[in-house]
PDB file of C-alpha atoms in Angstrom:
ATOM      1  CA  UNK A  13       0.223   0.094   0.094  1.00 79.00           C
ATOM      2  CA  UNK A  14       1.575   3.535  -1.097  1.00 86.00           C
ATOM      3  CA  UNK A  15       2.172   5.540   1.998  1.00 89.00           C
ATOM      4  CA  UNK A  16      -0.174   8.375   1.038  1.00 90.00           C
ATOM      5  CA  UNK A  17      -2.957   5.941   0.887  1.00 93.00           C
ATOM      6  CA  UNK A  18      -1.908   4.431   4.441  1.00 92.00           C
ATOM      7  CA  UNK A  19      -1.868   8.029   5.686  1.00 95.00           C
ATOM      8  CA  UNK A  20      -4.980   8.748   4.319  1.00 94.00           C
ATOM      9  CA  UNK A  21      -6.533   5.786   6.188  1.00 96.00           C
ATOM     10  CA  UNK A  22      -4.938   6.590   9.440  1.00 97.00           C
ATOM     11  CA  UNK A  23      -6.220  10.238   9.152  1.00 97.00           C
ATOM     12  CA  UNK A  24      -9.835   9.332   8.266  1.00 97.00           C
ATOM     13  CA  UNK A  25     -10.105   6.727  11.310  1.00 97.00           C
ATOM     14  CA  UNK A  26      -8.548   9.688  13.520  1.00 97.00           C
ATOM     15  CA  UNK A  27     -11.330  11.728  12.391  1.00 97.00           C
ATOM     16  CA  UNK A  28     -13.878   9.250  12.820  1.00 98.00           C
ATOM     17  CA  UNK A  29     -13.094   8.778  16.384  1.00 97.00           C
ATOM     18  CA  UNK A  30     -13.074  12.048  17.481  1.00 97.00           C
ATOM     19  CA  UNK A  31     -16.339  12.840  15.852  1.00 97.00           C
ATOM     20  CA  UNK A  32     -18.079  10.036  17.559  1.00 98.00           C
ATOM     21  CA  UNK A  33     -16.279  11.555  20.670  1.00 97.00           C
ATOM     22  CA  UNK A  34     -18.385  14.789  19.980  1.00 97.00           C
ATOM     23  CA  UNK A  35     -21.233  12.642  21.116  1.00 97.00           C
ATOM     24  CA  UNK A  36     -19.805  11.160  24.169  1.00 95.00           C
ATOM     25  CA  UNK A  37     -20.648  14.408  26.901  1.00 94.00           C
ATOM     26  CA  UNK A  38     -24.275  15.082  25.655  1.00 95.00           C
ATOM     27  CA  UNK A  39     -27.414  13.091  26.717  1.00 93.00           C
ATOM     28  CA  UNK A  40     -28.107  10.368  23.737  1.00 94.00           C
ATOM     29  CA  UNK A  41     -31.731  12.115  23.365  1.00 93.00           C
ATOM     30  CA  UNK A  42     -29.712  15.161  22.243  1.00 95.00           C
ATOM     31  CA  UNK A  43     -27.881  13.168  19.246  1.00 97.00           C
ATOM     32  CA  UNK A  44     -31.340  13.096  17.585  1.00 96.00           C
ATOM     33  CA  UNK A  45     -32.393  16.783  18.100  1.00 95.00           C
ATOM     34  CA  UNK A  46     -31.733  18.896  15.175  1.00 94.00           C
ATOM     35  CA  UNK A  47     -30.641  22.161  16.273  1.00 93.00           C
ATOM     36  CA  UNK A  48     -33.249  24.070  14.269  1.00 91.00           C
ATOM     37  CA  UNK A  49     -35.896  23.792  11.683  1.00 92.00           C
ATOM     38  CA  UNK A  50     -34.712  22.043   8.320  1.00 89.00           C
ATOM     39  CA  UNK A  51     -30.973  21.619  10.067  1.00 92.00           C
ATOM     40  CA  UNK A  52     -29.544  17.870  10.898  1.00 95.00           C
ATOM     41  CA  UNK A  53     -29.015  16.511  14.022  1.00 96.00           C
ATOM     42  CA  UNK A  54     -25.711  15.222  14.711  1.00 97.00           C
ATOM     43  CA  UNK A  55     -26.510  11.588  13.992  1.00 98.00           C
ATOM     44  CA  UNK A  56     -28.373  12.498  10.634  1.00 97.00           C
ATOM     45  CA  UNK A  57     -24.928  14.608   9.560  1.00 97.00           C
ATOM     46  CA  UNK A  58     -22.913  11.429  10.692  1.00 98.00           C
ATOM     47  CA  UNK A  59     -25.316   9.331   8.736  1.00 97.00           C
ATOM     48  CA  UNK A  60     -24.688  11.545   5.881  1.00 96.00           C
ATOM     49  CA  UNK A  61     -21.525  11.304   6.111  1.00 97.00           C
ATOM     50  CA  UNK A  62     -21.468   7.333   6.423  1.00 97.00           C
ATOM     51  CA  UNK A  63     -23.534   7.290   3.409  1.00 96.00           C
ATOM     52  CA  UNK A  64     -21.279   9.543   1.339  1.00 96.00           C
ATOM     53  CA  UNK A  65     -18.274   7.177   2.187  1.00 97.00           C
ATOM     54  CA  UNK A  66     -20.508   4.122   1.033  1.00 97.00           C
ATOM     55  CA  UNK A  67     -21.464   5.627  -2.160  1.00 95.00           C
ATOM     56  CA  UNK A  68     -17.445   6.605  -2.538  1.00 96.00           C
ATOM     57  CA  UNK A  69     -16.513   2.882  -2.026  1.00 97.00           C
ATOM     58  CA  UNK A  70     -19.148   1.601  -4.306  1.00 96.00           C
ATOM     59  CA  UNK A  71     -18.317   3.757  -6.837  1.00 96.00           C
ATOM     60  CA  UNK A  72     -14.513   2.603  -6.935  1.00 96.00           C
ATOM     61  CA  UNK A  73     -15.061  -0.647  -6.824  1.00 96.00           C
ATOM     62  CA  UNK A  74     -17.197  -0.273  -9.896  1.00 95.00           C
ATOM     63  CA  UNK A  75     -14.333   1.626 -11.672  1.00 94.00           C
ATOM     64  CA  UNK A  76     -11.514  -0.423 -10.582  1.00 94.00           C
ATOM     65  CA  UNK A  77     -13.176  -3.022 -12.948  1.00 92.00           C
ATOM     66  CA  UNK A  78     -12.464  -0.860 -15.622  1.00 91.00           C
ATOM     67  CA  UNK A  79      -8.849  -1.188 -15.301  1.00 88.00           C
ATOM     68  CA  UNK A  80      -6.210   0.686 -17.282  1.00 86.00           C
ATOM     69  CA  UNK A  81      -9.176   2.376 -19.742  1.00 92.00           C
ATOM     70  CA  UNK A  82      -9.879   4.645 -16.833  1.00 94.00           C
ATOM     71  CA  UNK A  83      -8.081   7.823 -17.436  1.00 93.00           C
ATOM     72  CA  UNK A  84      -5.063   9.327 -16.106  1.00 94.00           C
ATOM     73  CA  UNK A  85      -5.846  11.334 -12.757  1.00 93.00           C
ATOM     74  CA  UNK A  86      -3.023  13.839 -12.834  1.00 91.00           C
ATOM     75  CA  UNK A  87      -3.233  17.762 -12.145  1.00 94.00           C
ATOM     76  CA  UNK A  88      -6.952  17.806 -12.960  1.00 92.00           C
ATOM     77  CA  UNK A  89      -7.458  15.477 -10.086  1.00 93.00           C
ATOM     78  CA  UNK A  90      -5.238  17.689  -7.558  1.00 93.00           C
ATOM     79  CA  UNK A  91      -6.917  20.832  -8.892  1.00 94.00           C
ATOM     80  CA  UNK A  92     -10.354  19.306  -8.250  1.00 93.00           C
ATOM     81  CA  UNK A  93      -9.234  17.941  -4.972  1.00 93.00           C
ATOM     82  CA  UNK A  94      -8.254  21.726  -4.145  1.00 95.00           C
ATOM     83  CA  UNK A  95     -11.613  23.144  -5.020  1.00 93.00           C
ATOM     84  CA  UNK A  96     -13.346  20.852  -2.945  1.00 93.00           C
ATOM     85  CA  UNK A  97     -11.559  21.275  -0.005  1.00 94.00           C
ATOM     86  CA  UNK A  98     -11.600  24.823  -0.404  1.00 94.00           C
ATOM     87  CA  UNK A  99     -15.265  24.696  -0.529  1.00 92.00           C
ATOM     88  CA  UNK A 100     -15.660  22.606   2.772  1.00 92.00           C
ATOM     89  CA  UNK A 101     -13.369  25.074   4.304  1.00 91.00           C
ATOM     90  CA  UNK A 102     -15.516  27.981   3.532  1.00 89.00           C
ATOM     91  CA  UNK A 103     -18.257  29.468   5.290  1.00 85.00           C
ATOM     92  CA  UNK A 104     -20.415  28.671   2.734  1.00 81.00           C
ATOM     93  CA  UNK A 105     -23.105  25.824   2.916  1.00 81.00           C
ATOM     94  CA  UNK A 106     -24.151  23.309  -0.086  1.00 80.00           C
ATOM     95  CA  UNK A 107     -26.969  21.337  -0.459  1.00 81.00           C
ATOM     96  CA  UNK A 108     -25.981  17.519  -0.150  1.00 80.00           C
ATOM     97  CA  UNK A 109     -26.191  15.303  -3.300  1.00 78.00           C
ATOM     98  CA  UNK A 110     -29.768  13.633  -3.675  1.00 74.00           C
ATOM     99  CA  UNK A 111     -27.967  10.303  -3.419  1.00 72.00           C
ATOM    100  CA  UNK A 112     -27.039  11.057   0.012  1.00 77.00           C
ATOM    101  CA  UNK A 113     -29.258  14.306   1.048  1.00 78.00           C
ATOM    102  CA  UNK A 114     -31.964  12.342   2.344  1.00 89.00           C
ATOM    103  CA  UNK A 115     -31.501  11.156   5.905  1.00 94.00           C
ATOM    104  CA  UNK A 116     -33.780   9.446   8.405  1.00 94.00           C
ATOM    105  CA  UNK A 117     -35.835  11.484  11.076  1.00 94.00           C
ATOM    106  CA  UNK A 118     -34.011   9.516  13.719  1.00 96.00           C
ATOM    107  CA  UNK A 119     -30.823   7.696  13.254  1.00 97.00           C
ATOM    108  CA  UNK A 120     -29.951   4.902  15.959  1.00 97.00           C
ATOM    109  CA  UNK A 121     -26.790   5.601  17.240  1.00 97.00           C
ATOM    110  CA  UNK A 122     -25.180   1.858  17.483  1.00 97.00           C
ATOM    111  CA  UNK A 123     -26.788   1.194  14.004  1.00 98.00           C
ATOM    112  CA  UNK A 124     -24.839   4.146  12.856  1.00 98.00           C
ATOM    113  CA  UNK A 125     -21.714   2.965  14.440  1.00 98.00           C
ATOM    114  CA  UNK A 126     -21.613  -0.849  13.015  1.00 98.00           C
ATOM    115  CA  UNK A 127     -22.363   0.553   9.627  1.00 98.00           C
ATOM    116  CA  UNK A 128     -19.662   3.125   9.839  1.00 98.00           C
ATOM    117  CA  UNK A 129     -17.107   0.045  10.969  1.00 98.00           C
ATOM    118  CA  UNK A 130     -18.426  -2.041   8.076  1.00 98.00           C
ATOM    119  CA  UNK A 131     -17.480   0.787   5.327  1.00 98.00           C
ATOM    120  CA  UNK A 132     -14.268   1.993   6.954  1.00 98.00           C
ATOM    121  CA  UNK A 133     -13.327  -2.024   6.518  1.00 98.00           C
ATOM    122  CA  UNK A 134     -14.628  -2.112   3.085  1.00 98.00           C
ATOM    123  CA  UNK A 135     -12.408   1.031   2.033  1.00 97.00           C
ATOM    124  CA  UNK A 136      -9.625  -0.236   4.227  1.00 96.00           C
ATOM    125  CA  UNK A 137      -9.543  -3.626   2.010  1.00 97.00           C
ATOM    126  CA  UNK A 138     -10.136  -1.851  -1.139  1.00 96.00           C
ATOM    127  CA  UNK A 139      -7.234   0.434  -0.412  1.00 95.00           C
ATOM    128  CA  UNK A 140      -4.803  -2.707   0.469  1.00 94.00           C
ATOM    129  CA  UNK A 141      -6.157  -4.473  -2.823  1.00 93.00           C
ATOM    130  CA  UNK A 142      -5.604  -1.427  -5.096  1.00 95.00           C
ATOM    131  CA  UNK A 143      -3.496  -2.229  -8.301  1.00 94.00           C
ATOM    132  CA  UNK A 144      -0.744  -0.444  -8.721  1.00 93.00           C
ATOM    133  CA  UNK A 145      -1.766   0.290 -12.389  1.00 93.00           C
ATOM    134  CA  UNK A 146      -4.568   2.216 -11.114  1.00 94.00           C
ATOM    135  CA  UNK A 147      -2.858   4.622  -8.753  1.00 92.00           C
ATOM    136  CA  UNK A 148      -2.623   7.148 -11.075  1.00 91.00           C
ATOM    137  CA  UNK A 149      -6.248   6.278 -12.624  1.00 95.00           C
ATOM    138  CA  UNK A 150      -9.340   8.352 -12.076  1.00 95.00           C
ATOM    139  CA  UNK A 151     -11.462   6.120  -9.642  1.00 96.00           C
ATOM    140  CA  UNK A 152     -14.186   8.413  -8.116  1.00 95.00           C
ATOM    141  CA  UNK A 153     -16.827  11.324  -9.784  1.00 92.00           C
ATOM    142  CA  UNK A 154     -17.260  13.560  -7.166  1.00 91.00           C
ATOM    143  CA  UNK A 155     -20.649  14.965  -7.398  1.00 88.00           C
ATOM    144  CA  UNK A 156     -19.724  18.583  -8.091  1.00 84.00           C
ATOM    145  CA  UNK A 157     -16.174  18.550  -8.777  1.00 89.00           C
ATOM    146  CA  UNK A 158     -15.707  15.986 -11.141  1.00 91.00           C
ATOM    147  CA  UNK A 159     -13.092  12.758 -11.356  1.00 94.00           C
ATOM    148  CA  UNK A 160     -10.272  12.258  -9.326  1.00 96.00           C
ATOM    149  CA  UNK A 161      -7.612   9.549  -8.385  1.00 96.00           C
ATOM    150  CA  UNK A 162      -7.596   7.457  -5.069  1.00 96.00           C
ATOM    151  CA  UNK A 163      -5.487   9.767  -3.269  1.00 95.00           C
ATOM    152  CA  UNK A 164      -7.063  12.579  -3.980  1.00 96.00           C
ATOM    153  CA  UNK A 165     -10.335  10.661  -3.245  1.00 96.00           C
ATOM    154  CA  UNK A 166      -9.062  10.025   0.006  1.00 97.00           C
ATOM    155  CA  UNK A 167      -8.338  13.504   1.059  1.00 96.00           C
ATOM    156  CA  UNK A 168     -11.799  14.712  -0.507  1.00 97.00           C
ATOM    157  CA  UNK A 169     -13.510  11.960   2.337  1.00 97.00           C
ATOM    158  CA  UNK A 170     -11.306  13.715   5.087  1.00 97.00           C
ATOM    159  CA  UNK A 171     -12.244  17.089   4.206  1.00 96.00           C
ATOM    160  CA  UNK A 172     -15.979  16.115   4.409  1.00 96.00           C
ATOM    161  CA  UNK A 173     -15.705  14.332   7.492  1.00 97.00           C
ATOM    162  CA  UNK A 174     -14.019  17.393   8.960  1.00 97.00           C
ATOM    163  CA  UNK A 175     -16.341  19.806   7.338  1.00 95.00           C
ATOM    164  CA  UNK A 176     -19.053  17.390   8.986  1.00 95.00           C
ATOM    165  CA  UNK A 177     -17.663  16.901  12.294  1.00 97.00           C
ATOM    166  CA  UNK A 178     -17.431  21.016  12.436  1.00 95.00           C
ATOM    167  CA  UNK A 179     -21.450  20.944  11.862  1.00 94.00           C
ATOM    168  CA  UNK A 180     -21.883  17.955  14.531  1.00 96.00           C
ATOM    169  CA  UNK A 181     -20.308  19.960  17.056  1.00 95.00           C
ATOM    170  CA  UNK A 182     -22.684  22.883  16.481  1.00 94.00           C
ATOM    171  CA  UNK A 183     -25.318  21.282  16.351  1.00 94.00           C
ATOM    172  CA  UNK A 184     -24.692  19.679  19.853  1.00 95.00           C
ATOM    173  CA  UNK A 185     -23.190  22.813  21.412  1.00 90.00           C
ATOM    174  CA  UNK A 186     -26.935  24.383  21.067  1.00 69.00           C
ATOM    175  CA  UNK A 187     -28.001  21.765  23.432  1.00 60.00           C
ATOM    176  CA  UNK A 188     -26.041  22.996  26.452  1.00 55.00           C
TER     177      UNK A 188
END
């Protein structure tokens, strides 16, 4: 496994632990309480993150079957990653894509943790088995930014999780 892939997975795991730790000081009833009308609760936000990661994992697995016929990632992939990272770090809000923008009214915390572990296991297995011949190929189509390679995809998943961890913290802060 390329070192940058290993670092990407390690960073994602650290951020997942931090995001879940944000819940702990709060009453579990607050985890599903939206901070305002039309806003997501902390667990709804995390549900969106998990489903986004699951969608990315499924898409990458599908694209891997195309093998060397995939286009090269190159500079365009890195620029797309930078654009997504900048957007997620900005104070602007973006509507979630339809595929991951629907969340249940109530999210079961234990089911969410189990699903996230399952998705992360799949992501780790994918990265460990990822063929060297595809390392410089586009394997993910971000809904807004477009095509990117695996390293850039992992960085975008990280930026997405970090963005939503801040949102979880804000949703829970209103509970105090």
